[in-house]
PDB file of C-alpha atoms in Angstrom:
ATOM      1  CA  ILE A   1      11.273 170.012  -9.494  1.00  0.00           C
ATOM      2  CA  LYS A   2      12.791 172.228 -12.189  1.00  0.00           C
ATOM      3  CA  LEU A   3      15.149 173.848  -9.684  1.00  0.00           C
ATOM      4  CA  ALA A   4      16.304 170.441  -8.494  1.00  0.00           C
ATOM      5  CA  LEU A   5      16.970 169.448 -12.124  1.00  0.00           C
ATOM      6  CA  CYS A   6      19.265 172.466 -12.531  1.00  0.00           C
ATOM      7  CA  SER A   7      21.936 171.579  -9.979  1.00  0.00           C
ATOM      8  CA  HIS A   8      22.703 169.180  -7.149  1.00  0.00           C
ATOM      9  CA  LYS A   9      23.378 172.104  -4.807  1.00  0.00           C
ATOM     10  CA  LEU A  10      19.865 173.447  -5.368  1.00  0.00           C
ATOM     11  CA  GLU A  11      18.437 169.956  -4.882  1.00  0.00           C
ATOM     12  CA  LEU A  12      20.118 169.629  -1.469  1.00  0.00           C
ATOM     13  CA  SER A  13      18.822 173.061  -0.457  1.00  0.00           C
ATOM     14  CA  ILE A  14      15.250 172.132  -1.438  1.00  0.00           C
ATOM     15  CA  ARG A  15      15.541 168.842   0.452  1.00  0.00           C
ATOM     16  CA  SER A  16      16.378 170.726   3.644  1.00  0.00           C
ATOM     17  CA  TRP A  17      13.366 173.001   3.121  1.00  0.00           C
ATOM     18  CA  LYS A  18      10.801 170.325   2.132  1.00  0.00           C
ATOM     19  CA  TYR A  19       7.799 171.849   0.424  1.00  0.00           C
ATOM     20  CA  LYS A  20       4.630 171.040   2.366  1.00  0.00           C
ATOM     21  CA  LEU A  21       1.867 169.274   0.454  1.00  0.00           C
ATOM     22  CA  LYS A  22      -1.709 168.373   1.318  1.00  0.00           C
ATOM     23  CA  GLN A  23      -1.387 165.157  -0.676  1.00  0.00           C
ATOM     24  CA  LEU A  24       1.092 163.375  -2.914  1.00  0.00           C
ATOM     25  CA  ASP A  25      -0.133 160.712  -5.344  1.00  0.00           C
ATOM     26  CA  VAL A  26       2.273 158.140  -6.746  1.00  0.00           C
ATOM     27  CA  ASN A  27       0.731 156.796  -9.979  1.00  0.00           C
ATOM     28  CA  LEU A  28       2.342 153.625 -11.285  1.00  0.00           C
ATOM     29  CA  ARG A  29       1.362 152.746 -14.828  1.00  0.00           C
ATOM     30  CA  HIS A  30       2.827 150.471 -17.455  1.00  0.00           C
ATOM     31  CA  GLU A  31       5.013 153.119 -19.078  1.00  0.00           C
ATOM     32  CA  THR A  32       5.085 155.978 -16.585  1.00  0.00           C
ATOM     33  CA  LEU A  33       5.755 156.984 -13.023  1.00  0.00           C
ATOM     34  CA  GLN A  34       3.678 160.063 -12.244  1.00  0.00           C
ATOM     35  CA  PHE A  35       3.644 162.220  -9.101  1.00  0.00           C
ATOM     36  CA  GLU A  36       0.530 164.343  -8.465  1.00  0.00           C
ATOM     37  CA  LEU A  37       1.423 167.189  -6.104  1.00  0.00           C
ATOM     38  CA  ARG A  38      -1.443 168.893  -4.255  1.00  0.00           C
ATOM     39  CA  ASP A  39      -1.484 171.708  -1.762  1.00  0.00           C
ATOM     40  CA  ALA A  40      -4.401 173.815  -0.523  1.00  0.00           C
ATOM     41  CA  ASN A  41      -5.033 175.668  -3.784  1.00  0.00           C
ATOM     42  CA  ASN A  42      -2.871 174.144  -6.512  1.00  0.00           C
ATOM     43  CA  ARG A  43      -2.200 170.892  -8.297  1.00  0.00           C
ATOM     44  CA  SER A  44       0.778 169.988 -10.465  1.00  0.00           C
ATOM     45  CA  SER A  45       2.568 166.833 -11.569  1.00  0.00           C
ATOM     46  CA  ILE A  46       5.794 165.347 -12.854  1.00  0.00           C
ATOM     47  CA  VAL A  47       5.787 162.416 -15.263  1.00  0.00           C
ATOM     48  CA  PHE A  48       8.712 160.081 -15.883  1.00  0.00           C
ATOM     49  CA  LYS A  49       8.090 158.068 -19.041  1.00  0.00           C
ATOM     50  CA  ASN A  50       9.572 154.629 -19.607  1.00  0.00           C
ATOM     51  CA  ILE A  51      10.711 154.217 -23.233  1.00  0.00           C
ATOM     52  CA  GLU A  52      12.761 151.512 -24.900  1.00  0.00           C
ATOM     53  CA  ARG A  53      14.688 153.837 -27.214  1.00  0.00           C
ATOM     54  CA  ASN A  54      17.861 155.158 -25.592  1.00  0.00           C
ATOM     55  CA  PRO A  55      16.700 154.650 -21.992  1.00  0.00           C
ATOM     56  CA  HIS A  56      18.577 155.902 -18.944  1.00  0.00           C
ATOM     57  CA  LEU A  57      19.978 152.664 -17.504  1.00  0.00           C
ATOM     58  CA  GLU A  58      22.551 153.587 -14.868  1.00  0.00           C
ATOM     59  CA  PRO A  59      21.429 154.279 -11.270  1.00  0.00           C
ATOM     60  CA  VAL A  60      20.023 157.770 -10.694  1.00  0.00           C
ATOM     61  CA  THR A  61      21.478 159.395  -7.573  1.00  0.00           C
ATOM     62  CA  LYS A  62      20.740 163.082  -8.144  1.00  0.00           C
ATOM     63  CA  MET A  63      18.153 165.105 -10.040  1.00  0.00           C
ATOM     64  CA  SER A  64      20.727 166.922 -12.171  1.00  0.00           C
ATOM     65  CA  GLN A  65      21.373 163.619 -13.984  1.00  0.00           C
ATOM     66  CA  LEU A  66      17.898 164.042 -15.475  1.00  0.00           C
ATOM     67  CA  CYS A  67      18.392 167.554 -16.840  1.00  0.00           C
ATOM     68  CA  ASP A  68      18.998 166.452 -20.432  1.00  0.00           C
ATOM     69  CA  ARG A  69      15.919 164.227 -20.235  1.00  0.00           C
ATOM     70  CA  PHE A  70      13.568 167.146 -19.559  1.00  0.00           C
ATOM     71  CA  GLU A  71      10.998 167.242 -22.367  1.00  0.00           C
ATOM     72  CA  LYS A  72       8.466 170.004 -21.661  1.00  0.00           C
ATOM     73  CA  GLU A  73       6.014 171.492 -19.188  1.00  0.00           C
ATOM     74  CA  VAL A  74       2.330 171.759 -20.146  1.00  0.00           C
ATOM     75  CA  ASN A  75      -0.486 172.841 -17.796  1.00  0.00           C
ATOM     76  CA  LYS A  76       1.636 172.416 -14.649  1.00  0.00           C
ATOM     77  CA  THR A  77       2.850 168.977 -15.765  1.00  0.00           C
ATOM     78  CA  VAL A  78       6.603 168.487 -16.096  1.00  0.00           C
ATOM     79  CA  ARG A  79       7.559 165.639 -18.445  1.00  0.00           C
ATOM     80  CA  VAL A  80      10.901 163.837 -18.278  1.00  0.00           C
ATOM     81  CA  GLN A  81      11.548 160.976 -20.705  1.00  0.00           C
ATOM     82  CA  GLY A  82      13.774 157.987 -21.203  1.00  0.00           C
ATOM     83  CA  PHE A  83      13.887 155.555 -18.297  1.00  0.00           C
ATOM     84  CA  SER A  84      14.020 151.830 -17.862  1.00  0.00           C
ATOM     85  CA  ARG A  85      11.657 150.246 -15.337  1.00  0.00           C
ATOM     86  CA  GLU A  86      14.668 149.431 -13.151  1.00  0.00           C
ATOM     87  CA  THR A  87      15.244 153.139 -12.478  1.00  0.00           C
ATOM     88  CA  MET A  88      11.665 153.860 -11.348  1.00  0.00           C
ATOM     89  CA  PHE A  89      12.376 153.353  -7.646  1.00  0.00           C
ATOM     90  CA  ASP A  90      15.508 155.510  -7.964  1.00  0.00           C
ATOM     91  CA  LEU A  91      13.275 158.312  -9.240  1.00  0.00           C
ATOM     92  CA  TYR A  92      10.845 157.847  -6.351  1.00  0.00           C
ATOM     93  CA  SER A  93      13.740 158.067  -3.894  1.00  0.00           C
ATOM     94  CA  LEU A  94      14.827 161.350  -5.497  1.00  0.00           C
ATOM     95  CA  VAL A  95      11.439 163.072  -5.627  1.00  0.00           C
ATOM     96  CA  MET A  96      10.076 162.138  -2.196  1.00  0.00           C
ATOM     97  CA  PRO A  97      12.742 163.954  -0.091  1.00  0.00           C
ATOM     98  CA  LEU A  98      11.813 167.251  -1.794  1.00  0.00           C
ATOM     99  CA  PHE A  99       8.352 167.277  -0.187  1.00  0.00           C
ATOM    100  CA  ALA A 100       6.559 166.869   3.136  1.00  0.00           C
ATOM    101  CA  PRO A 101       3.097 165.515   2.212  1.00  0.00           C
ATOM    102  CA  ALA A 102       0.366 165.153   4.836  1.00  0.00           C
ATOM    103  CA  THR A 103      -1.001 162.150   2.895  1.00  0.00           C
ATOM    104  CA  ILE A 104       0.703 159.768   0.474  1.00  0.00           C
ATOM    105  CA  ARG A 105      -1.514 157.807  -1.927  1.00  0.00           C
ATOM    106  CA  TRP A 106      -0.187 155.073  -4.210  1.00  0.00           C
ATOM    107  CA  VAL A 107      -2.276 154.410  -7.332  1.00  0.00           C
ATOM    108  CA  LEU A 108      -1.716 150.885  -8.690  1.00  0.00           C
ATOM    109  CA  ASP A 109      -2.971 150.057 -12.191  1.00  0.00           C
ATOM    110  CA  VAL A 110      -3.967 146.367 -12.209  1.00  0.00           C
ATOM    111  CA  GLU A 111      -4.763 146.524 -15.918  1.00  0.00           C
ATOM    112  CA  ALA A 112      -1.208 147.495 -16.862  1.00  0.00           C
ATOM    113  CA  LEU A 113       0.939 145.832 -14.182  1.00  0.00           C
ATOM    114  CA  THR A 114       1.784 142.144 -13.901  1.00  0.00           C
ATOM    115  CA  ARG A 115       1.159 140.365 -10.602  1.00  0.00           C
ATOM    116  CA  GLU A 116       4.844 140.456  -9.646  1.00  0.00           C
ATOM    117  CA  THR A 117       5.229 144.170 -10.484  1.00  0.00           C
ATOM    118  CA  LEU A 118       1.949 145.047  -8.748  1.00  0.00           C
ATOM    119  CA  LEU A 119       2.978 143.325  -5.512  1.00  0.00           C
ATOM    120  CA  ARG A 120       6.467 144.782  -5.716  1.00  0.00           C
ATOM    121  CA  TYR A 121       5.099 148.332  -6.020  1.00  0.00           C
ATOM    122  CA  LEU A 122       2.563 147.702  -3.255  1.00  0.00           C
ATOM    123  CA  ASP A 123       5.244 146.492  -0.845  1.00  0.00           C
ATOM    124  CA  MET A 124       7.393 149.503  -1.772  1.00  0.00           C
ATOM    125  CA  GLY A 125       4.535 151.900  -1.063  1.00  0.00           C
ATOM    126  CA  LEU A 126       3.731 150.324   2.297  1.00  0.00           C
ATOM    127  CA  SER A 127       7.391 150.499   3.303  1.00  0.00           C
ATOM    128  CA  GLU A 128       7.359 154.249   2.526  1.00  0.00           C
ATOM    129  CA  ASN A 129       4.596 155.182   4.995  1.00  0.00           C
ATOM    130  CA  CYS A 130       1.891 155.202   2.333  1.00  0.00           C
ATOM    131  CA  SER A 131      -1.466 155.586   4.102  1.00  0.00           C
ATOM    132  CA  TRP A 132      -3.812 155.264   1.104  1.00  0.00           C
ATOM    133  CA  ILE A 133      -3.849 152.490  -1.506  1.00  0.00           C
ATOM    134  CA  TYR A 134      -5.890 153.080  -4.666  1.00  0.00           C
ATOM    135  CA  ILE A 135      -6.414 150.050  -6.931  1.00  0.00           C
ATOM    136  CA  ASP A 136      -7.209 151.380 -10.394  1.00  0.00           C
ATOM    137  CA  ARG A 137      -8.856 150.074 -13.575  1.00  0.00           C
ATOM    138  CA  GLY A 138      -9.166 146.551 -14.894  1.00  0.00           C
ATOM    139  CA  GLN A 139     -10.719 143.403 -13.447  1.00  0.00           C
ATOM    140  CA  LEU A 140      -9.603 141.885 -10.142  1.00  0.00           C
ATOM    141  CA  SER A 141      -9.917 138.165  -9.540  1.00  0.00           C
ATOM    142  CA  ASN A 142     -10.842 136.833  -6.102  1.00  0.00           C
ATOM    143  CA  GLU A 143      -7.320 135.477  -5.809  1.00  0.00           C
ATOM    144  CA  ARG A 144      -5.629 138.784  -6.668  1.00  0.00           C
ATOM    145  CA  LEU A 145      -7.792 140.946  -4.403  1.00  0.00           C
ATOM    146  CA  THR A 146      -7.356 138.445  -1.560  1.00  0.00           C
ATOM    147  CA  GLU A 147      -3.594 138.621  -2.040  1.00  0.00           C
ATOM    148  CA  LEU A 148      -3.691 142.435  -1.906  1.00  0.00           C
ATOM    149  CA  MET A 149      -5.914 142.575   1.190  1.00  0.00           C
ATOM    150  CA  GLU A 150      -3.643 140.219   3.077  1.00  0.00           C
ATOM    151  CA  ARG A 151      -0.756 142.654   2.465  1.00  0.00           C
ATOM    152  CA  ILE A 152      -2.465 146.001   3.102  1.00  0.00           C
ATOM    153  CA  PRO A 153      -2.576 146.981   6.824  1.00  0.00           C
ATOM    154  CA  LEU A 154      -6.009 147.684   8.299  1.00  0.00           C
ATOM    155  CA  THR A 155      -4.803 151.136   9.375  1.00  0.00           C
ATOM    156  CA  ASN A 156      -4.627 152.185   5.713  1.00  0.00           C
ATOM    157  CA  ARG A 157      -7.294 153.699   3.523  1.00  0.00           C
ATOM    158  CA  LEU A 158      -8.324 151.332   0.714  1.00  0.00           C
ATOM    159  CA  GLU A 159     -10.035 152.422  -2.501  1.00  0.00           C
ATOM    160  CA  VAL A 160     -10.786 149.926  -5.285  1.00  0.00           C
ATOM    161  CA  ASP A 161     -11.920 151.268  -8.662  1.00  0.00           C
ATOM    162  CA  SER A 162     -11.461 147.929 -10.437  1.00  0.00           C
ATOM    163  CA  ASP A 163     -14.249 145.430 -11.099  1.00  0.00           C
ATOM    164  CA  ILE A 164     -14.713 142.929  -8.245  1.00  0.00           C
ATOM    165  CA  PRO A 165     -16.324 139.474  -8.719  1.00  0.00           C
ATOM    166  CA  ALA A 166     -19.887 139.113  -7.421  1.00  0.00           C
ATOM    167  CA  ASP A 167     -18.892 136.253  -5.103  1.00  0.00           C
ATOM    168  CA  PHE A 168     -15.927 137.996  -3.442  1.00  0.00           C
ATOM    169  CA  LYS A 169     -15.508 137.617   0.328  1.00  0.00           C
ATOM    170  CA  HIS A 170     -12.672 138.502   2.694  1.00  0.00           C
ATOM    171  CA  PRO A 171     -12.644 139.079   6.461  1.00  0.00           C
ATOM    172  CA  ASN A 172     -10.652 142.324   6.031  1.00  0.00           C
ATOM    173  CA  ALA A 173     -12.922 143.883   3.407  1.00  0.00           C
ATOM    174  CA  PHE A 174     -14.686 146.173   5.909  1.00  0.00           C
ATOM    175  CA  LYS A 175     -12.002 146.610   8.530  1.00  0.00           C
ATOM    176  CA  TYR A 176      -9.871 149.314   6.890  1.00  0.00           C
ATOM    177  CA  ARG A 177      -9.861 152.847   8.310  1.00  0.00           C
ATOM    178  CA  ASP A 178     -11.514 154.270   5.177  1.00  0.00           C
ATOM    179  CA  ILE A 179     -13.117 152.100   2.512  1.00  0.00           C
ATOM    180  CA  CYS A 180     -14.325 152.789  -1.023  1.00  0.00           C
ATOM    181  CA  TYR A 181     -15.457 150.153  -3.525  1.00  0.00           C
ATOM    182  CA  LYS A 182     -16.692 151.313  -6.917  1.00  0.00           C
ATOM    183  CA  MET A 183     -18.207 147.961  -7.874  1.00  0.00           C
ATOM    184  CA  ALA A 184     -19.918 146.786  -4.671  1.00  0.00           C
ATOM    185  CA  ARG A 185     -22.667 144.473  -5.886  1.00  0.00           C
ATOM    186  CA  TRP A 186     -20.933 141.698  -3.953  1.00  0.00           C
ATOM    187  CA  VAL A 187     -21.502 143.547  -0.643  1.00  0.00           C
ATOM    188  CA  THR A 188     -24.285 142.075   1.527  1.00  0.00           C
ATOM    189  CA  LEU A 189     -26.373 143.446   4.372  1.00  0.00           C
ATOM    190  CA  ASP A 190     -24.404 141.245   6.772  1.00  0.00           C
ATOM    191  CA  ASP A 191     -21.241 142.985   5.559  1.00  0.00           C
ATOM    192  CA  LEU A 192     -22.710 146.370   6.508  1.00  0.00           C
ATOM    193  CA  LYS A 193     -23.833 145.084   9.903  1.00  0.00           C
ATOM    194  CA  SER A 194     -20.337 143.748  10.627  1.00  0.00           C
ATOM    195  CA  ILE A 195     -18.613 147.149  10.315  1.00  0.00           C
ATOM    196  CA  ARG A 196     -17.051 148.467  13.537  1.00  0.00           C
ATOM    197  CA  ASN A 197     -14.978 151.589  14.318  1.00  0.00           C
ATOM    198  CA  VAL A 198     -14.503 152.662  10.697  1.00  0.00           C
ATOM    199  CA  ASP A 199     -14.245 156.302   9.633  1.00  0.00           C
ATOM    200  CA  SER A 200     -15.864 156.134   6.205  1.00  0.00           C
ATOM    201  CA  VAL A 201     -17.448 153.623   3.812  1.00  0.00           C
ATOM    202  CA  VAL A 202     -18.345 154.480   0.184  1.00  0.00           C
ATOM    203  CA  LEU A 203     -20.074 151.974  -2.134  1.00  0.00           C
ATOM    204  CA  ARG A 204     -20.720 153.339  -5.638  1.00  0.00           C
ATOM    205  CA  TRP A 205     -22.720 150.514  -7.268  1.00  0.00           C
ATOM    206  CA  THR A 206     -24.718 148.122  -5.066  1.00  0.00           C
ATOM    207  CA  ASN A 207     -27.699 145.785  -5.145  1.00  0.00           C
ATOM    208  CA  PHE A 208     -29.262 147.295  -2.013  1.00  0.00           C
ATOM    209  CA  GLU A 209     -32.911 148.327  -2.001  1.00  0.00           C
ATOM    210  CA  CYS A 210     -34.985 150.438   0.418  1.00  0.00           C
ATOM    211  CA  LYS A 211     -35.902 147.454   2.588  1.00  0.00           C
ATOM    212  CA  ASP A 212     -32.187 146.649   3.013  1.00  0.00           C
ATOM    213  CA  MET A 213     -31.430 150.186   4.152  1.00  0.00           C
ATOM    214  CA  ASN A 214     -34.361 150.056   6.568  1.00  0.00           C
ATOM    215  CA  GLU A 215     -33.012 146.849   8.093  1.00  0.00           C
ATOM    216  CA  PHE A 216     -29.556 148.413   8.364  1.00  0.00           C
ATOM    217  CA  LEU A 217     -30.938 151.509  10.125  1.00  0.00           C
ATOM    218  CA  ARG A 218     -32.951 149.404  12.572  1.00  0.00           C
ATOM    219  CA  TYR A 219     -29.801 147.401  13.302  1.00  0.00           C
ATOM    220  CA  TRP A 220     -27.829 150.632  13.843  1.00  0.00           C
ATOM    221  CA  VAL A 221     -30.393 151.927  16.356  1.00  0.00           C
ATOM    222  CA  ASP A 222     -30.039 148.782  18.494  1.00  0.00           C
ATOM    223  CA  CYS A 223     -26.248 148.409  18.142  1.00  0.00           C
ATOM    224  CA  ASP A 224     -24.280 149.400  21.276  1.00  0.00           C
ATOM    225  CA  GLU A 225     -20.977 149.647  19.395  1.00  0.00           C
ATOM    226  CA  GLU A 226     -19.697 152.374  17.085  1.00  0.00           C
ATOM    227  CA  MET A 227     -20.037 151.166  13.509  1.00  0.00           C
ATOM    228  CA  MET A 228     -18.858 153.966  11.232  1.00  0.00           C
ATOM    229  CA  LYS A 229     -18.723 157.749  11.195  1.00  0.00           C
ATOM    230  CA  GLY A 230     -20.024 157.917   7.650  1.00  0.00           C
ATOM    231  CA  LEU A 231     -21.630 155.674   5.019  1.00  0.00           C
ATOM    232  CA  GLU A 232     -22.364 156.603   1.403  1.00  0.00           C
ATOM    233  CA  LEU A 233     -23.905 154.170  -1.043  1.00  0.00           C
ATOM    234  CA  ARG A 234     -25.934 154.174  -4.192  1.00  0.00           C
ATOM    235  CA  ILE A 235     -29.159 152.206  -4.081  1.00  0.00           C
ATOM    236  CA  LYS A 236     -29.638 149.671  -6.889  1.00  0.00           C
ATOM    237  CA  GLU A 237     -30.159 151.454 -10.212  1.00  0.00           C
ATOM    238  CA  ASP A 238     -33.755 151.963 -11.367  1.00  0.00           C
ATOM    239  CA  THR A 239     -34.975 151.687  -7.763  1.00  0.00           C
ATOM    240  CA  VAL A 240     -37.544 154.274  -6.742  1.00  0.00           C
ATOM    241  CA  ILE A 241     -36.802 155.293  -3.157  1.00  0.00           C
ATOM    242  CA  ASN A 242     -39.892 154.751  -1.021  1.00  0.00           C
ATOM    243  CA  GLU A 243     -39.918 156.825   2.162  1.00  0.00           C
ATOM    244  CA  ASN A 244     -42.404 154.536   3.917  1.00  0.00           C
ATOM    245  CA  ILE A 245     -40.227 151.468   3.364  1.00  0.00           C
ATOM    246  CA  LEU A 246     -37.030 153.337   4.216  1.00  0.00           C
ATOM    247  CA  THR A 247     -38.318 154.563   7.616  1.00  0.00           C
ATOM    248  CA  ASP A 248     -40.616 151.651   8.535  1.00  0.00           C
ATOM    249  CA  GLN A 249     -40.629 150.958  12.343  1.00  0.00           C
ATOM    250  CA  LEU A 250     -38.233 153.864  12.917  1.00  0.00           C
ATOM    251  CA  LEU A 251     -38.871 157.038  14.897  1.00  0.00           C
ATOM    252  CA  VAL A 252     -37.482 159.745  12.634  1.00  0.00           C
ATOM    253  CA  LEU A 253     -37.541 163.515  12.383  1.00  0.00           C
ATOM    254  CA  LYS A 254     -37.964 164.497   8.732  1.00  0.00           C
ATOM    255  CA  ALA A 255     -36.703 167.719   7.160  1.00  0.00           C
ATOM    256  CA  LYS A 256     -36.510 169.010   3.595  1.00  0.00           C
ATOM    257  CA  GLN A 257     -33.304 170.938   2.891  1.00  0.00           C
ATOM    258  CA  GLU A 258     -32.533 172.358  -0.535  1.00  0.00           C
ATOM    259  CA  LYS A 259     -33.069 169.509  -3.047  1.00  0.00           C
ATOM    260  CA  SER A 260     -32.582 166.486  -0.773  1.00  0.00           C
ATOM    261  CA  GLN A 261     -34.608 164.760   1.931  1.00  0.00           C
ATOM    262  CA  HIS A 262     -33.133 164.462   5.445  1.00  0.00           C
ATOM    263  CA  TYR A 263     -34.076 162.113   8.271  1.00  0.00           C
ATOM    264  CA  TYR A 264     -32.799 162.221  11.849  1.00  0.00           C
ATOM    265  CA  LEU A 265     -32.923 159.307  14.271  1.00  0.00           C
ATOM    266  CA  LYS A 266     -31.226 158.611  17.552  1.00  0.00           C
ATOM    267  CA  LYS A 267     -29.945 155.900  19.839  1.00  0.00           C
ATOM    268  CA  ARG A 268     -28.363 155.876  23.257  1.00  0.00           C
ATOM    269  CA  ASN A 269     -24.874 154.434  23.597  1.00  0.00           C
ATOM    270  CA  GLN A 270     -25.309 151.927  26.407  1.00  0.00           C
ATOM    271  CA  ASN A 271     -21.594 152.032  27.235  1.00  0.00           C
ATOM    272  CA  THR A 272     -21.228 155.815  27.633  1.00  0.00           C
ATOM    273  CA  GLY A 273     -24.798 157.006  28.050  1.00  0.00           C
ATOM    274  CA  ASP A 274     -24.321 159.540  25.234  1.00  0.00           C
ATOM    275  CA  ILE A 275     -27.159 160.142  22.803  1.00  0.00           C
ATOM    276  CA  VAL A 276     -25.990 159.441  19.257  1.00  0.00           C
ATOM    277  CA  LEU A 277     -27.619 161.180  16.305  1.00  0.00           C
ATOM    278  CA  GLY A 278     -28.056 159.373  13.009  1.00  0.00           C
ATOM    279  CA  HIS A 279     -28.431 161.628   9.954  1.00  0.00           C
ATOM    280  CA  LEU A 280     -29.766 160.071   6.770  1.00  0.00           C
ATOM    281  CA  GLU A 281     -29.818 162.111   3.559  1.00  0.00           C
ATOM    282  CA  VAL A 282     -31.445 160.955   0.331  1.00  0.00           C
ATOM    283  CA  GLN A 283     -29.723 162.632  -2.596  1.00  0.00           C
ATOM    284  CA  LYS A 284     -30.291 162.573  -6.347  1.00  0.00           C
ATOM    285  CA  PHE A 285     -29.199 159.590  -8.445  1.00  0.00           C
ATOM    286  CA  ASN A 286     -30.267 157.240  -5.594  1.00  0.00           C
ATOM    287  CA  TRP A 287     -27.407 158.162  -3.271  1.00  0.00           C
ATOM    288  CA  ILE A 288     -27.929 157.471   0.430  1.00  0.00           C
ATOM    289  CA  VAL A 289     -25.618 159.343   2.839  1.00  0.00           C
ATOM    290  CA  PHE A 290     -25.630 158.313   6.500  1.00  0.00           C
ATOM    291  CA  SER A 291     -23.532 159.745   9.339  1.00  0.00           C
ATOM    292  CA  GLU A 292     -23.521 159.542  13.114  1.00  0.00           C
ATOM    293  CA  LYS A 293     -22.616 162.234  15.637  1.00  0.00           C
ATOM    294  CA  ASN A 294     -23.025 163.030  19.316  1.00  0.00           C
ATOM    295  CA  LEU A 295     -26.392 164.783  19.645  1.00  0.00           C
ATOM    296  CA  THR A 296     -25.205 167.161  22.367  1.00  0.00           C
ATOM    297  CA  THR A 297     -22.292 168.525  20.297  1.00  0.00           C
ATOM    298  CA  THR A 298     -23.697 168.671  16.762  1.00  0.00           C
ATOM    299  CA  THR A 299     -24.454 172.157  15.428  1.00  0.00           C
ATOM    300  CA  THR A 300     -26.575 171.196  12.396  1.00  0.00           C
ATOM    301  CA  LEU A 301     -29.909 171.072  14.259  1.00  0.00           C
ATOM    302  CA  SER A 302     -32.259 173.877  15.219  1.00  0.00           C
ATOM    303  CA  ASP A 303     -33.201 174.224  18.889  1.00  0.00           C
ATOM    304  CA  SER A 304     -36.695 172.844  18.249  1.00  0.00           C
ATOM    305  CA  MET A 305     -35.356 169.776  16.400  1.00  0.00           C
ATOM    306  CA  ARG A 306     -32.808 169.118  19.146  1.00  0.00           C
ATOM    307  CA  LYS A 307     -35.504 169.417  21.834  1.00  0.00           C
ATOM    308  CA  PHE A 308     -37.791 167.019  19.937  1.00  0.00           C
ATOM    309  CA  LEU A 309     -35.072 164.356  19.670  1.00  0.00           C
ATOM    310  CA  LEU A 310     -34.046 164.702  23.298  1.00  0.00           C
ATOM    311  CA  GLU A 311     -37.621 164.261  24.497  1.00  0.00           C
ATOM    312  CA  GLN A 312     -38.347 161.131  22.474  1.00  0.00           C
TER     313      GLN A 312
END
């Protein structure tokens, strides 16, 4: 970034090289545009701050135009000040060609952005091959979240940190490739049962109890279709996890590993004939972690445990 600020010639050279990143986050707040740059071992950022006093108003076509706006660098964060909101997309168009990120995540602050600005930024992100949308902070209405879900492709990863109304429903809510809802008390058992061909589902605050998880597991055992590769959820707060209720009417292999309890169960995929292993882990703070794998290829089981499951 600092090299590109120095001269246009250096900027063009860096563009042709393209620094590889594990992930690039585009954070859109009320007053700032922030890029979080992550590779295997490091993390840094550049922040463009929107201020009313003496803002940069003309179109920005090269990084060297920003040289006199450089403020400081603290803890791997480069700060550049003095931009109007109209130049924000110009800045994005300048920074992105410098990097080759494996994943692009757009973080949208619903507490700070108006509806029009939020949708404008969302459409911009989706047009730029963004594969991960993170909805941050604030309170989402049913209308606003519905509007967002009808725009976000199901091939994307969706993470919602904002509060969601208890009566929210949408047919796309559990169809995204990866799903994470912080406030998930609106999620029902029928929602879990409806999930198909999803990589990951994370629900941080729910109203589920042990009997709900038992019903889900019994449904999973009898389901011929692939539901999800992984499910993480937190059982309703103040619930004491009861092993007997959790595993009722299920044939499970139980194992204690480190500080958490593990349960293994299996089903046979009627379409392929493969034996599918379900792994349920009960962690501290009432977290339930469930994953499914092919029993013949998994390496996490001892020979005796594998033999037991195959013979049942």
